Amino acid sequence: MKQWLPLLLTLMLLATLPGCGYNQMQKNEEAVFAAWADVEATYQRRNDLIPNLVETVKAYASHEKETLMAVTNARAKVGQTNINTQDLKDPAAIERYQAAQGELSSSLSRLLVVAEKYPDLKANQNFLDLQNQLEGTENRINVARQRYNASVQEFNGSIRTFPNNMTNSMLLHLERKEPFKAQAGAEKAPQVKFN
């Protein structure tokens, strides 16, 4: 009987291993690591996306501004270039007048091309798209943080409850994970400024 006692004790120990939570605690810790990686990936998405979107909006708004400024300036030149009946004899005056009219025509044709391609100027739509992307990105970050905190809560619970806490203290020595906490001042909404 003495020779069978170590084998019997080993079998009893193996039979209790599935209930000790060893494997589950390992899975829970891996879930915490994966959830944190999702938080970091979402932040990286924001870091990659937002500056590019802002530059796109700024560039398109600049294009629209340049087109409208060209029309406005050409129109002003036409208003300044007048021909009276006595200037009809002066070829240089007629040339200046035609040049001003040609510049206005050129500016208007560029504006018409923009208007044909884009019936309403698109800077306002780009700003709306940017606003939607900002909102969506912040929502993704919030969801990733919540998932991380849920994983932390499950993991921390698994290492602190019986019988897992005994397995952890004897074998694993895993420590509690910290949930995501808001930064000081996070209760104030951030401001987006276009300079």
PDB file of C-alpha atoms in Angstrom:
ATOM      1  CA  MET A   1       0.000   0.000   0.000  1.00  0.00           C
ATOM      2  CA  LYS A   2       2.882   2.393   0.744  1.00  0.00           C
ATOM      3  CA  GLN A   3       4.190   2.051  -2.791  1.00  0.00           C
ATOM      4  CA  TRP A   4       0.786   3.050  -4.232  1.00  0.00           C
ATOM      5  CA  LEU A   5       0.320   6.043  -1.923  1.00  0.00           C
ATOM      6  CA  PRO A   6       2.516   8.496  -3.965  1.00  0.00           C
ATOM      7  CA  LEU A   7       0.746   7.462  -7.150  1.00  0.00           C
ATOM      8  CA  LEU A   8      -2.654   7.880  -5.504  1.00  0.00           C
ATOM      9  CA  LEU A   9      -1.714  11.332  -4.190  1.00  0.00           C
ATOM     10  CA  THR A  10      -0.435  12.343  -7.638  1.00  0.00           C
ATOM     11  CA  LEU A  11      -3.681  11.195  -9.246  1.00  0.00           C
ATOM     12  CA  MET A  12      -5.711  13.121  -6.669  1.00  0.00           C
ATOM     13  CA  LEU A  13      -3.620  16.222  -7.287  1.00  0.00           C
ATOM     14  CA  LEU A  14      -4.074  15.912 -11.052  1.00  0.00           C
ATOM     15  CA  ALA A  15      -7.807  15.476 -10.588  1.00  0.00           C
ATOM     16  CA  THR A  16      -7.999  18.790  -8.715  1.00  0.00           C
ATOM     17  CA  LEU A  17      -5.920  20.764 -11.234  1.00  0.00           C
ATOM     18  CA  PRO A  18      -8.801  21.609 -13.592  1.00  0.00           C
ATOM     19  CA  GLY A  19     -10.617  23.252 -10.691  1.00  0.00           C
ATOM     20  CA  CYS A  20      -7.630  25.231  -9.484  1.00  0.00           C
ATOM     21  CA  GLY A  21      -7.941  27.863 -12.206  1.00  0.00           C
ATOM     22  CA  TYR A  22      -4.329  27.703 -13.346  1.00  0.00           C
ATOM     23  CA  ASN A  23      -5.164  27.678 -17.059  1.00  0.00           C
ATOM     24  CA  GLN A  24      -8.018  30.143 -16.709  1.00  0.00           C
ATOM     25  CA  MET A  25      -5.827  32.678 -14.947  1.00  0.00           C
ATOM     26  CA  GLN A  26      -3.304  32.381 -17.769  1.00  0.00           C
ATOM     27  CA  LYS A  27      -6.051  32.948 -20.357  1.00  0.00           C
ATOM     28  CA  ASN A  28      -7.409  35.898 -18.418  1.00  0.00           C
ATOM     29  CA  GLU A  29      -3.981  37.518 -18.245  1.00  0.00           C
ATOM     30  CA  GLU A  30      -3.513  37.037 -21.983  1.00  0.00           C
ATOM     31  CA  ALA A  31      -6.927  38.654 -22.529  1.00  0.00           C
ATOM     32  CA  VAL A  32      -5.741  41.673 -20.536  1.00  0.00           C
ATOM     33  CA  PHE A  33      -2.623  41.948 -22.704  1.00  0.00           C
ATOM     34  CA  ALA A  34      -4.693  41.659 -25.894  1.00  0.00           C
ATOM     35  CA  ALA A  35      -7.192  44.253 -24.705  1.00  0.00           C
ATOM     36  CA  TRP A  36      -4.387  46.677 -23.897  1.00  0.00           C
ATOM     37  CA  ALA A  37      -2.904  46.107 -27.349  1.00  0.00           C
ATOM     38  CA  ASP A  38      -6.306  47.080 -28.779  1.00  0.00           C
ATOM     39  CA  VAL A  39      -6.228  50.308 -26.768  1.00  0.00           C
ATOM     40  CA  GLU A  40      -2.770  51.107 -28.127  1.00  0.00           C
ATOM     41  CA  ALA A  41      -3.810  50.213 -31.684  1.00  0.00           C
ATOM     42  CA  THR A  42      -6.803  52.538 -31.438  1.00  0.00           C
ATOM     43  CA  TYR A  43      -4.615  55.370 -30.202  1.00  0.00           C
ATOM     44  CA  GLN A  44      -2.219  54.676 -33.079  1.00  0.00           C
ATOM     45  CA  ARG A  45      -5.147  54.815 -35.514  1.00  0.00           C
ATOM     46  CA  ARG A  46      -6.020  58.243 -34.163  1.00  0.00           C
ATOM     47  CA  ASN A  47      -2.390  59.393 -34.405  1.00  0.00           C
ATOM     48  CA  ASP A  48      -2.205  58.206 -38.014  1.00  0.00           C
ATOM     49  CA  LEU A  49      -5.647  59.311 -39.181  1.00  0.00           C
ATOM     50  CA  ILE A  50      -6.431  62.680 -37.647  1.00  0.00           C
ATOM     51  CA  PRO A  51      -3.411  64.702 -38.873  1.00  0.00           C
ATOM     52  CA  ASN A  52      -3.967  63.393 -42.416  1.00  0.00           C
ATOM     53  CA  LEU A  53      -7.654  64.249 -42.308  1.00  0.00           C
ATOM     54  CA  VAL A  54      -6.941  67.730 -40.977  1.00  0.00           C
ATOM     55  CA  GLU A  55      -4.374  68.349 -43.722  1.00  0.00           C
ATOM     56  CA  THR A  56      -6.815  67.107 -46.371  1.00  0.00           C
ATOM     57  CA  VAL A  57      -9.517  69.446 -45.113  1.00  0.00           C
ATOM     58  CA  LYS A  58      -7.083  72.358 -44.919  1.00  0.00           C
ATOM     59  CA  ALA A  59      -5.763  71.684 -48.430  1.00  0.00           C
ATOM     60  CA  TYR A  60      -9.220  71.467 -49.956  1.00  0.00           C
ATOM     61  CA  ALA A  61     -10.428  74.545 -48.091  1.00  0.00           C
ATOM     62  CA  SER A  62      -7.312  76.342 -49.370  1.00  0.00           C
ATOM     63  CA  HIS A  63      -8.091  75.224 -52.953  1.00  0.00           C
ATOM     64  CA  GLU A  64     -11.626  76.568 -52.672  1.00  0.00           C
ATOM     65  CA  LYS A  65     -10.372  79.770 -51.106  1.00  0.00           C
ATOM     66  CA  GLU A  66      -7.809  80.259 -53.900  1.00  0.00           C
ATOM     67  CA  THR A  67     -10.457  79.701 -56.575  1.00  0.00           C
ATOM     68  CA  LEU A  68     -12.879  82.158 -55.008  1.00  0.00           C
ATOM     69  CA  MET A  69     -10.108  84.710 -54.378  1.00  0.00           C
ATOM     70  CA  ALA A  70      -9.043  84.511 -58.043  1.00  0.00           C
ATOM     71  CA  VAL A  71     -12.602  85.247 -59.155  1.00  0.00           C
ATOM     72  CA  THR A  72     -12.925  88.103 -56.666  1.00  0.00           C
ATOM     73  CA  ASN A  73      -9.593  89.655 -57.678  1.00  0.00           C
ATOM     74  CA  ALA A  74     -10.317  89.312 -61.401  1.00  0.00           C
ATOM     75  CA  ARG A  75     -13.738  90.878 -60.899  1.00  0.00           C
ATOM     76  CA  ALA A  76     -12.123  93.778 -59.043  1.00  0.00           C
ATOM     77  CA  LYS A  77      -9.646  94.305 -61.901  1.00  0.00           C
ATOM     78  CA  VAL A  78     -12.475  94.367 -64.408  1.00  0.00           C
ATOM     79  CA  GLY A  79     -14.203  96.985 -62.289  1.00  0.00           C
ATOM     80  CA  GLN A  80     -11.053  99.100 -62.277  1.00  0.00           C
ATOM     81  CA  THR A  81     -10.424  98.784 -66.002  1.00  0.00           C
ATOM     82  CA  ASN A  82     -12.913 100.966 -67.805  1.00  0.00           C
ATOM     83  CA  ILE A  83     -12.994 102.098 -71.377  1.00  0.00           C
ATOM     84  CA  ASN A  84     -14.758 105.188 -72.438  1.00  0.00           C
ATOM     85  CA  THR A  85     -15.500 106.112 -75.993  1.00  0.00           C
ATOM     86  CA  GLN A  86     -12.286 108.096 -76.321  1.00  0.00           C
ATOM     87  CA  ASP A  87     -10.167 105.065 -75.247  1.00  0.00           C
ATOM     88  CA  LEU A  88     -11.468 103.042 -78.158  1.00  0.00           C
ATOM     89  CA  LYS A  89      -8.702 104.597 -80.277  1.00  0.00           C
ATOM     90  CA  ASP A  90      -5.983 103.423 -77.832  1.00  0.00           C
ATOM     91  CA  PRO A  91      -4.910  99.817 -78.578  1.00  0.00           C
ATOM     92  CA  ALA A  92      -3.135  99.535 -75.182  1.00  0.00           C
ATOM     93  CA  ALA A  93      -6.324 100.477 -73.285  1.00  0.00           C
ATOM     94  CA  ILE A  94      -8.327  97.943 -75.248  1.00  0.00           C
ATOM     95  CA  GLU A  95      -5.654  95.325 -74.579  1.00  0.00           C
ATOM     96  CA  ARG A  96      -5.734  96.047 -70.812  1.00  0.00           C
ATOM     97  CA  TYR A  97      -9.505  95.814 -70.845  1.00  0.00           C
ATOM     98  CA  GLN A  98      -9.441  92.504 -72.753  1.00  0.00           C
ATOM     99  CA  ALA A  99      -6.730  91.133 -70.437  1.00  0.00           C
ATOM    100  CA  ALA A 100      -8.835  91.944 -67.372  1.00  0.00           C
ATOM    101  CA  GLN A 101     -11.903  90.367 -68.971  1.00  0.00           C
ATOM    102  CA  GLY A 102      -9.829  87.321 -69.978  1.00  0.00           C
ATOM    103  CA  GLU A 103      -8.534  86.925 -66.436  1.00  0.00           C
ATOM    104  CA  LEU A 104     -12.076  87.044 -65.100  1.00  0.00           C
ATOM    105  CA  SER A 105     -13.209  84.527 -67.725  1.00  0.00           C
ATOM    106  CA  SER A 106     -10.345  82.214 -66.795  1.00  0.00           C
ATOM    107  CA  SER A 107     -11.141  82.455 -63.078  1.00  0.00           C
ATOM    108  CA  LEU A 108     -14.825  81.885 -63.723  1.00  0.00           C
ATOM    109  CA  SER A 109     -14.111  78.841 -65.878  1.00  0.00           C
ATOM    110  CA  ARG A 110     -12.018  77.328 -63.067  1.00  0.00           C
ATOM    111  CA  LEU A 111     -14.851  78.039 -60.653  1.00  0.00           C
ATOM    112  CA  LEU A 112     -17.343  76.473 -63.067  1.00  0.00           C
ATOM    113  CA  VAL A 113     -15.194  73.347 -63.365  1.00  0.00           C
ATOM    114  CA  VAL A 114     -15.130  73.079 -59.581  1.00  0.00           C
ATOM    115  CA  ALA A 115     -18.868  73.723 -59.452  1.00  0.00           C
ATOM    116  CA  GLU A 116     -19.570  71.095 -62.134  1.00  0.00           C
ATOM    117  CA  LYS A 117     -17.468  68.489 -60.399  1.00  0.00           C
ATOM    118  CA  TYR A 118     -18.727  69.462 -56.995  1.00  0.00           C
ATOM    119  CA  PRO A 119     -22.121  71.184 -57.167  1.00  0.00           C
ATOM    120  CA  ASP A 120     -21.600  72.546 -53.690  1.00  0.00           C
ATOM    121  CA  LEU A 121     -18.116  73.481 -52.637  1.00  0.00           C
ATOM    122  CA  LYS A 122     -16.777  70.545 -50.642  1.00  0.00           C
ATOM    123  CA  ALA A 123     -14.892  72.159 -47.775  1.00  0.00           C
ATOM    124  CA  ASN A 124     -18.009  72.096 -45.593  1.00  0.00           C
ATOM    125  CA  GLN A 125     -18.518  68.384 -46.368  1.00  0.00           C
ATOM    126  CA  ASN A 126     -14.863  67.708 -45.583  1.00  0.00           C
ATOM    127  CA  PHE A 127     -15.273  69.439 -42.236  1.00  0.00           C
ATOM    128  CA  LEU A 128     -18.354  67.313 -41.531  1.00  0.00           C
ATOM    129  CA  ASP A 129     -16.429  64.178 -42.505  1.00  0.00           C
ATOM    130  CA  LEU A 130     -13.552  65.209 -40.249  1.00  0.00           C
ATOM    131  CA  GLN A 131     -16.000  65.757 -37.397  1.00  0.00           C
ATOM    132  CA  ASN A 132     -17.495  62.292 -37.976  1.00  0.00           C
ATOM    133  CA  GLN A 133     -14.038  60.701 -38.093  1.00  0.00           C
ATOM    134  CA  LEU A 134     -13.027  62.446 -34.872  1.00  0.00           C
ATOM    135  CA  GLU A 135     -16.205  61.287 -33.155  1.00  0.00           C
ATOM    136  CA  GLY A 136     -15.815  57.743 -34.478  1.00  0.00           C
ATOM    137  CA  THR A 137     -12.182  57.570 -33.422  1.00  0.00           C
ATOM    138  CA  GLU A 138     -12.922  58.800 -29.924  1.00  0.00           C
ATOM    139  CA  ASN A 139     -15.748  56.237 -29.683  1.00  0.00           C
ATOM    140  CA  ARG A 140     -13.368  53.463 -30.757  1.00  0.00           C
ATOM    141  CA  ILE A 141     -10.869  54.547 -28.118  1.00  0.00           C
ATOM    142  CA  ASN A 142     -13.581  54.543 -25.472  1.00  0.00           C
ATOM    143  CA  VAL A 143     -14.778  51.054 -26.480  1.00  0.00           C
ATOM    144  CA  ALA A 144     -11.203  49.727 -26.403  1.00  0.00           C
ATOM    145  CA  ARG A 145     -10.694  51.195 -22.935  1.00  0.00           C
ATOM    146  CA  GLN A 146     -13.939  49.661 -21.688  1.00  0.00           C
ATOM    147  CA  ARG A 147     -12.977  46.247 -23.068  1.00  0.00           C
ATOM    148  CA  TYR A 148      -9.583  46.528 -21.425  1.00  0.00           C
ATOM    149  CA  ASN A 149     -11.168  47.417 -18.087  1.00  0.00           C
ATOM    150  CA  ALA A 150     -13.572  44.458 -18.398  1.00  0.00           C
ATOM    151  CA  SER A 151     -10.603  42.134 -19.049  1.00  0.00           C
ATOM    152  CA  VAL A 152      -8.749  43.577 -16.070  1.00  0.00           C
ATOM    153  CA  GLN A 153     -11.789  43.101 -13.864  1.00  0.00           C
ATOM    154  CA  GLU A 154     -12.154  39.467 -14.934  1.00  0.00           C
ATOM    155  CA  PHE A 155      -8.449  38.781 -14.478  1.00  0.00           C
ATOM    156  CA  ASN A 156      -8.237  40.474 -11.080  1.00  0.00           C
ATOM    157  CA  GLY A 157     -11.294  38.557  -9.934  1.00  0.00           C
ATOM    158  CA  SER A 158      -9.823  35.271 -11.124  1.00  0.00           C
ATOM    159  CA  ILE A 159      -6.602  35.651  -9.130  1.00  0.00           C
ATOM    160  CA  ARG A 160      -8.362  36.812  -5.965  1.00  0.00           C
ATOM    161  CA  THR A 161     -11.194  34.256  -5.641  1.00  0.00           C
ATOM    162  CA  PHE A 162     -10.984  30.796  -4.130  1.00  0.00           C
ATOM    163  CA  PRO A 163      -9.505  28.335  -5.160  1.00  0.00           C
ATOM    164  CA  ASN A 164      -7.624  30.335  -7.814  1.00  0.00           C
ATOM    165  CA  ASN A 165      -6.101  32.607  -5.193  1.00  0.00           C
ATOM    166  CA  MET A 166      -4.374  29.596  -3.624  1.00  0.00           C
ATOM    167  CA  THR A 167      -3.052  28.409  -6.980  1.00  0.00           C
ATOM    168  CA  ASN A 168      -1.846  31.909  -7.742  1.00  0.00           C
ATOM    169  CA  SER A 169      -0.098  32.335  -4.402  1.00  0.00           C
ATOM    170  CA  MET A 170       1.603  28.925  -4.618  1.00  0.00           C
ATOM    171  CA  LEU A 171       2.421  28.678  -8.342  1.00  0.00           C
ATOM    172  CA  LEU A 172       1.911  31.743 -10.481  1.00  0.00           C
ATOM    173  CA  HIS A 173       2.401  34.822  -8.310  1.00  0.00           C
ATOM    174  CA  LEU A 174       0.423  36.968 -10.763  1.00  0.00           C
ATOM    175  CA  GLU A 175      -0.272  40.526  -9.676  1.00  0.00           C
ATOM    176  CA  ARG A 176      -3.375  42.633 -10.090  1.00  0.00           C
ATOM    177  CA  LYS A 177      -3.563  44.656 -13.294  1.00  0.00           C
ATOM    178  CA  GLU A 178      -4.460  48.328 -13.226  1.00  0.00           C
ATOM    179  CA  PRO A 179      -7.591  49.407 -15.060  1.00  0.00           C
ATOM    180  CA  PHE A 180      -7.509  52.361 -17.409  1.00  0.00           C
ATOM    181  CA  LYS A 181      -8.081  55.571 -15.508  1.00  0.00           C
ATOM    182  CA  ALA A 182      -8.866  58.971 -16.951  1.00  0.00           C
ATOM    183  CA  GLN A 183      -6.175  61.612 -16.811  1.00  0.00           C
ATOM    184  CA  ALA A 184      -6.542  64.539 -14.491  1.00  0.00           C
ATOM    185  CA  GLY A 185      -8.694  67.148 -16.195  1.00  0.00           C
ATOM    186  CA  ALA A 186     -10.265  64.607 -18.557  1.00  0.00           C
ATOM    187  CA  GLU A 187     -13.697  65.738 -17.453  1.00  0.00           C
ATOM    188  CA  LYS A 188     -13.149  68.805 -19.672  1.00  0.00           C
ATOM    189  CA  ALA A 189     -13.865  68.317 -23.359  1.00  0.00           C
ATOM    190  CA  PRO A 190     -10.856  68.765 -25.684  1.00  0.00           C
ATOM    191  CA  GLN A 191     -10.944  71.542 -28.252  1.00  0.00           C
ATOM    192  CA  VAL A 192     -10.108  71.185 -31.932  1.00  0.00           C
ATOM    193  CA  LYS A 193      -8.722  74.378 -33.440  1.00  0.00           C
ATOM    194  CA  PHE A 194      -7.993  75.210 -37.056  1.00  0.00           C
ATOM    195  CA  ASN A 195      -5.288  77.829 -37.352  1.00  0.00           C
TER     196      ASN A 195
END
